[in-house]
Amino acid sequence: MHHWLRTALLLSIMTFPSAAKAQELAMGSCEVVARIHDRVVCRAEVEISDEAQDDVAQEYKANGIDPAVALQQRRLDRLGTIIWDTALSHEFGDAISSTAQEVTDYNSAFKSKLDSNFAKDQRTLAEVNQHLENPDLTAPQKQSLLELKTALETSITFYAQRAKQRESLPPEFFKMMADTEQEMAEGFLRQWNIAQHLYHKYGGRVVAVSGRYEPVEAYLKFLADIEAQPSLEIYSADYEDALRLLTANWQIVGETGQDVTKAEADEYFASPLNQFSAQ
């Protein structure tokens, strides 16, 4: 799968078949497939419902991918996420969570960055229009400027429409958007906290991926430490590759990401708001 899906794996709140799990536990029939620290993982937590299996099978079969392989990878993803999250909580506790004030500050900085980009796009568009008035432009130069103009106009229109739509939203929809922005901010801050703590613990190579800095070497070292922990036990051969899949995913991120300097990484991990100061 693409590396951005792997990155998303660490941000997402996985939806497991909790009803099935609760029923299994209530009946005392939890089939334990893994254990890490005091966290017991039942098969129901990593299995995929029959309905979801059908959807996945159709989706991947249409793309020429073996559905059985895709389903097994999803199971491994689920177990790997449980193990990863449990190990992080055991290692860092509440330090990887964000406070309400941190979320507020992040959203404020994010909005300020959007406003700044909007104003910058407007200034750039004015400069492009001035250059287009130059009669000495070559055909390729004019074409490049026209393409840039189109991109800027699209960006400016999108921002303006977004602001207008927000103002006209009924209260219930405005609250829905605010809740979504809150969740996104919490997700980013959690991932940033995880990356920061692992970077400070292990150091090593950091790469830029989709506007984020990922301490891939620290991730790989932490995964190796998890696998070496006596508290980790995987009882089913069906799931023994869960951590190796995570390791392979982060190796792909490392291969496709762009290296950043230690100074850049140190600045990025000094504050989650520092990304917004970059021009």
Short mmCIF file of C-alpha atoms in Angstrom, two decimals:
data_model
loop_
_atom_site.label_atom_id
_atom_site.label_comp_id
_atom_site.label_asym_id
_atom_site.label_seq_id
_atom_site.Cartn_x
_atom_site.Cartn_y
_atom_site.Cartn_z
CA MET A 1 0.00 0.00 0.00
CA HIS A 2 1.07 3.60 -0.48
CA HIS A 3 3.24 5.15 2.19
CA TRP A 4 0.66 7.80 3.00
CA LEU A 5 -1.72 5.04 4.03
CA ARG A 6 0.93 3.77 6.38
CA THR A 7 1.32 7.24 7.87
CA ALA A 8 -2.41 7.46 8.20
CA LEU A 9 -2.35 4.16 10.12
CA LEU A 10 -0.70 5.96 13.06
CA LEU A 11 -3.22 8.83 12.98
CA SER A 12 -6.50 6.87 12.55
CA ILE A 13 -8.77 5.72 15.34
CA MET A 14 -9.36 2.15 14.30
CA THR A 15 -12.95 0.90 14.30
CA PHE A 16 -12.95 -2.64 15.60
CA PRO A 17 -16.00 -4.90 15.93
CA SER A 18 -16.49 -3.83 19.54
CA ALA A 19 -19.93 -5.44 19.83
CA ALA A 20 -18.49 -8.81 18.85
CA LYS A 21 -15.61 -8.32 21.26
CA ALA A 22 -17.97 -7.44 24.11
CA GLN A 23 -20.07 -10.50 23.36
CA GLU A 24 -17.00 -12.75 23.30
CA LEU A 25 -15.76 -11.38 26.61
CA ALA A 26 -19.20 -11.59 28.18
CA MET A 27 -19.35 -15.26 27.18
CA GLY A 28 -15.83 -15.81 28.40
CA SER A 29 -14.86 -16.97 24.94
CA CYS A 30 -12.19 -14.44 23.97
CA GLU A 31 -9.81 -16.22 21.63
CA VAL A 32 -6.54 -14.55 22.57
CA VAL A 33 -4.31 -13.96 19.57
CA ALA A 34 -1.77 -11.64 21.19
CA ARG A 35 -0.75 -9.99 24.42
CA ILE A 36 1.47 -6.99 25.19
CA HIS A 37 2.02 -5.68 28.71
CA ASP A 38 -1.43 -5.99 30.33
CA ARG A 39 -3.31 -5.68 27.01
CA VAL A 40 -4.99 -8.84 25.78
CA VAL A 41 -6.04 -8.90 22.13
CA CYS A 42 -8.98 -11.06 21.10
CA ARG A 43 -9.46 -12.36 17.60
CA ALA A 44 -12.74 -10.44 17.35
CA GLU A 45 -10.77 -7.18 17.57
CA VAL A 46 -8.73 -7.89 14.47
CA GLU A 47 -11.20 -9.90 12.43
CA ILE A 48 -13.26 -8.27 9.69
CA SER A 49 -17.02 -8.65 9.45
CA ASP A 50 -18.48 -10.74 6.64
CA GLU A 51 -20.08 -7.64 5.12
CA ALA A 52 -16.81 -5.72 5.20
CA GLN A 53 -14.99 -8.70 3.72
CA ASP A 54 -17.33 -8.67 0.75
CA ASP A 55 -16.75 -4.94 0.20
CA VAL A 56 -12.98 -5.33 0.45
CA ALA A 57 -12.99 -8.35 -1.85
CA GLN A 58 -14.93 -6.49 -4.54
CA GLU A 59 -12.78 -3.37 -4.24
CA TYR A 60 -9.45 -5.13 -4.51
CA LYS A 61 -10.54 -7.71 -7.05
CA ALA A 62 -11.59 -4.85 -9.35
CA ASN A 63 -8.03 -3.49 -9.03
CA GLY A 64 -6.40 -6.83 -9.77
CA ILE A 65 -5.35 -7.48 -6.16
CA ASP A 66 -5.90 -10.83 -4.46
CA PRO A 67 -8.72 -10.16 -1.95
CA ALA A 68 -7.39 -12.80 0.44
CA VAL A 69 -4.04 -11.01 0.63
CA ALA A 70 -5.74 -7.63 1.13
CA LEU A 71 -7.97 -8.96 3.91
CA GLN A 72 -5.04 -10.52 5.72
CA GLN A 73 -3.10 -7.26 5.46
CA ARG A 74 -6.01 -5.42 7.09
CA ARG A 75 -6.01 -7.91 9.95
CA LEU A 76 -2.30 -7.42 10.40
CA ASP A 77 -2.80 -3.64 10.27
CA ARG A 78 -5.36 -3.84 13.06
CA LEU A 79 -3.21 -5.97 15.30
CA GLY A 80 -0.12 -3.90 14.55
CA THR A 81 -1.99 -0.73 15.50
CA ILE A 82 -3.12 -2.22 18.82
CA ILE A 83 0.41 -3.34 19.67
CA TRP A 84 1.91 0.00 18.57
CA ASP A 85 -0.58 2.11 20.52
CA THR A 86 -0.28 -0.05 23.63
CA ALA A 87 3.52 0.14 23.55
CA LEU A 88 3.40 3.92 23.11
CA SER A 89 1.00 4.35 26.03
CA HIS A 90 3.15 2.12 28.19
CA GLU A 91 6.30 4.03 27.27
CA PHE A 92 5.04 7.62 27.34
CA GLY A 93 1.67 7.61 29.11
CA ASP A 94 -0.34 10.83 28.80
CA ALA A 95 2.64 12.69 27.32
CA ILE A 96 1.47 11.81 23.81
CA SER A 97 -1.97 13.32 24.43
CA SER A 98 -2.73 16.98 23.81
CA THR A 99 -4.41 19.48 26.11
CA ALA A 100 -7.46 21.52 25.14
CA GLN A 101 -5.28 24.64 25.02
CA GLU A 102 -2.80 22.98 22.66
CA VAL A 103 -5.65 22.06 20.32
CA THR A 104 -6.97 25.63 20.45
CA ASP A 105 -3.51 27.05 19.74
CA TYR A 106 -3.02 24.64 16.84
CA ASN A 107 -6.34 25.52 15.22
CA SER A 108 -5.62 29.22 15.65
CA ALA A 109 -2.18 28.89 14.05
CA PHE A 110 -3.61 26.79 11.25
CA LYS A 111 -6.25 29.40 10.45
CA SER A 112 -3.65 32.18 10.57
CA LYS A 113 -1.53 30.21 8.10
CA LEU A 114 -4.50 29.81 5.76
CA ASP A 115 -5.22 33.54 5.96
CA SER A 116 -1.57 34.30 5.27
CA ASN A 117 -1.51 31.96 2.26
CA PHE A 118 -4.71 33.55 0.93
CA ALA A 119 -3.19 37.04 1.12
CA LYS A 120 0.04 35.77 -0.43
CA ASP A 121 -1.86 34.16 -3.32
CA GLN A 122 -3.69 37.43 -3.96
CA ARG A 123 -0.41 39.36 -4.10
CA THR A 124 1.17 36.78 -6.38
CA LEU A 125 -1.85 36.84 -8.69
CA ALA A 126 -1.54 40.61 -9.02
CA GLU A 127 2.14 40.22 -9.94
CA VAL A 128 1.33 37.51 -12.50
CA ASN A 129 -1.28 39.74 -14.14
CA GLN A 130 1.29 42.51 -14.39
CA HIS A 131 3.82 40.18 -16.04
CA LEU A 132 1.18 39.01 -18.53
CA GLU A 133 0.92 42.59 -19.80
CA ASN A 134 4.53 42.40 -21.00
CA PRO A 135 4.43 42.23 -24.83
CA ASP A 136 7.89 40.67 -24.98
CA LEU A 137 6.87 37.40 -23.33
CA THR A 138 7.68 34.27 -25.27
CA ALA A 139 4.90 31.76 -25.89
CA PRO A 140 6.26 29.27 -23.27
CA GLN A 141 6.64 32.07 -20.72
CA LYS A 142 3.09 33.25 -21.28
CA GLN A 143 1.78 29.70 -21.06
CA SER A 144 3.55 29.13 -17.73
CA LEU A 145 2.16 32.37 -16.32
CA LEU A 146 -1.35 31.50 -17.47
CA GLU A 147 -1.13 28.10 -15.78
CA LEU A 148 0.10 29.74 -12.58
CA LYS A 149 -2.73 32.28 -12.82
CA THR A 150 -5.30 29.50 -13.11
CA ALA A 151 -3.88 27.69 -10.08
CA LEU A 152 -3.86 30.87 -7.99
CA GLU A 153 -7.41 31.79 -9.00
CA THR A 154 -8.60 28.30 -8.09
CA SER A 155 -6.94 28.52 -4.67
CA ILE A 156 -8.31 32.00 -4.00
CA THR A 157 -11.84 31.04 -5.10
CA PHE A 158 -11.79 27.91 -2.94
CA TYR A 159 -10.72 29.86 0.14
CA ALA A 160 -13.29 32.61 -0.43
CA GLN A 161 -16.12 30.12 -0.99
CA ARG A 162 -15.10 28.15 2.07
CA ALA A 163 -15.23 31.27 4.23
CA LYS A 164 -18.60 32.27 2.76
CA GLN A 165 -20.07 28.81 3.28
CA ARG A 166 -18.95 28.76 6.90
CA GLU A 167 -20.69 32.06 7.54
CA SER A 168 -23.98 30.82 6.06
CA LEU A 169 -24.02 27.41 7.74
CA PRO A 170 -26.83 26.65 10.19
CA PRO A 171 -25.60 26.23 13.79
CA GLU A 172 -25.78 22.43 13.75
CA PHE A 173 -23.61 22.16 10.61
CA PHE A 174 -21.17 24.75 11.91
CA LYS A 175 -20.78 22.68 15.05
CA MET A 176 -20.21 19.58 12.93
CA MET A 177 -17.42 21.33 11.03
CA ALA A 178 -15.92 22.61 14.27
CA ASP A 179 -15.98 19.09 15.74
CA THR A 180 -14.29 17.72 12.61
CA GLU A 181 -11.56 20.38 12.81
CA GLN A 182 -11.13 19.55 16.50
CA GLU A 183 -10.67 15.86 15.73
CA MET A 184 -8.19 16.61 12.95
CA ALA A 185 -6.17 18.86 15.24
CA GLU A 186 -6.16 16.24 18.00
CA GLY A 187 -5.06 13.60 15.49
CA PHE A 188 -2.20 15.72 14.18
CA LEU A 189 -1.05 16.69 17.68
CA ARG A 190 -1.11 13.10 18.87
CA GLN A 191 1.02 11.99 15.93
CA TRP A 192 3.34 14.97 16.41
CA ASN A 193 3.74 14.12 20.10
CA ILE A 194 4.51 10.51 19.24
CA ALA A 195 7.07 11.53 16.63
CA GLN A 196 8.63 14.12 18.94
CA HIS A 197 9.02 11.70 21.87
CA LEU A 198 10.48 8.96 19.67
CA TYR A 199 12.81 11.43 17.96
CA HIS A 200 14.07 12.67 21.32
CA LYS A 201 14.50 9.09 22.55
CA TYR A 202 16.25 7.62 19.51
CA GLY A 203 17.28 10.49 17.21
CA GLY A 204 18.32 9.37 13.76
CA ARG A 205 17.13 10.06 10.24
CA VAL A 206 14.05 12.22 9.62
CA VAL A 207 12.23 12.60 6.31
CA ALA A 208 9.59 15.00 5.02
CA VAL A 209 6.42 13.33 3.77
CA SER A 210 3.30 15.23 2.68
CA GLY A 211 4.21 18.27 4.73
CA ARG A 212 5.08 16.27 7.86
CA TYR A 213 8.40 15.26 9.36
CA GLU A 214 8.68 11.57 10.17
CA PRO A 215 11.55 10.25 12.32
CA VAL A 216 11.67 6.97 10.43
CA GLU A 217 14.83 5.69 12.12
CA ALA A 218 13.26 6.27 15.54
CA TYR A 219 10.11 4.43 14.46
CA LEU A 220 12.13 1.44 13.29
CA LYS A 221 14.17 1.34 16.51
CA PHE A 222 11.01 1.52 18.62
CA LEU A 223 9.44 -1.31 16.60
CA ALA A 224 12.56 -3.39 17.16
CA ASP A 225 12.34 -2.69 20.90
CA ILE A 226 8.67 -3.72 20.93
CA GLU A 227 9.45 -6.99 19.15
CA ALA A 228 12.21 -7.73 21.66
CA GLN A 229 10.00 -7.15 24.71
CA PRO A 230 9.19 -10.29 26.70
CA SER A 231 5.73 -8.84 27.35
CA LEU A 232 4.84 -9.21 23.65
CA GLU A 233 3.39 -12.57 22.72
CA ILE A 234 1.63 -13.42 19.48
CA TYR A 235 -0.08 -16.79 19.79
CA SER A 236 -1.43 -17.25 16.28
CA ALA A 237 0.77 -17.81 13.27
CA ASP A 238 -1.84 -15.89 11.28
CA TYR A 239 -0.69 -12.66 12.94
CA GLU A 240 3.01 -13.14 13.53
CA ASP A 241 3.89 -10.71 10.70
CA ALA A 242 2.01 -7.74 12.21
CA LEU A 243 5.10 -5.87 13.39
CA ARG A 244 7.12 -6.86 10.34
CA LEU A 245 4.41 -5.27 8.19
CA LEU A 246 4.68 -2.03 10.18
CA THR A 247 8.44 -2.16 9.84
CA ALA A 248 8.20 -2.63 6.06
CA ASN A 249 5.75 0.26 5.82
CA TRP A 250 8.08 2.67 7.64
CA GLN A 251 10.98 1.47 5.52
CA ILE A 252 8.96 2.48 2.44
CA VAL A 253 8.35 5.91 3.99
CA GLY A 254 12.08 6.22 4.56
CA GLU A 255 12.82 5.32 0.95
CA THR A 256 10.28 7.74 -0.53
CA GLY A 257 10.58 10.67 1.88
CA GLN A 258 12.94 13.59 1.49
CA ASP A 259 15.75 13.87 4.03
CA VAL A 260 15.75 16.88 6.34
CA THR A 261 18.71 18.17 8.31
CA LYS A 262 19.09 17.68 12.05
CA ALA A 263 18.65 21.43 12.53
CA GLU A 264 15.37 21.35 10.60
CA ALA A 265 14.16 18.33 12.57
CA ASP A 266 15.12 19.93 15.89
CA GLU A 267 13.16 23.05 15.00
CA TYR A 268 10.13 21.09 13.81
CA PHE A 269 10.02 19.02 17.00
CA ALA A 270 10.50 22.03 19.26
CA SER A 271 6.83 22.99 18.83
CA PRO A 272 3.90 21.66 16.78
CA LEU A 273 3.27 25.24 15.68
CA ASN A 274 6.69 25.70 14.06
CA GLN A 275 5.47 24.18 10.80
CA PHE A 276 3.27 27.23 10.32
CA SER A 277 6.20 29.64 10.51
CA ALA A 278 7.86 28.03 7.48
CA GLN A 279 7.37 29.97 4.25
#
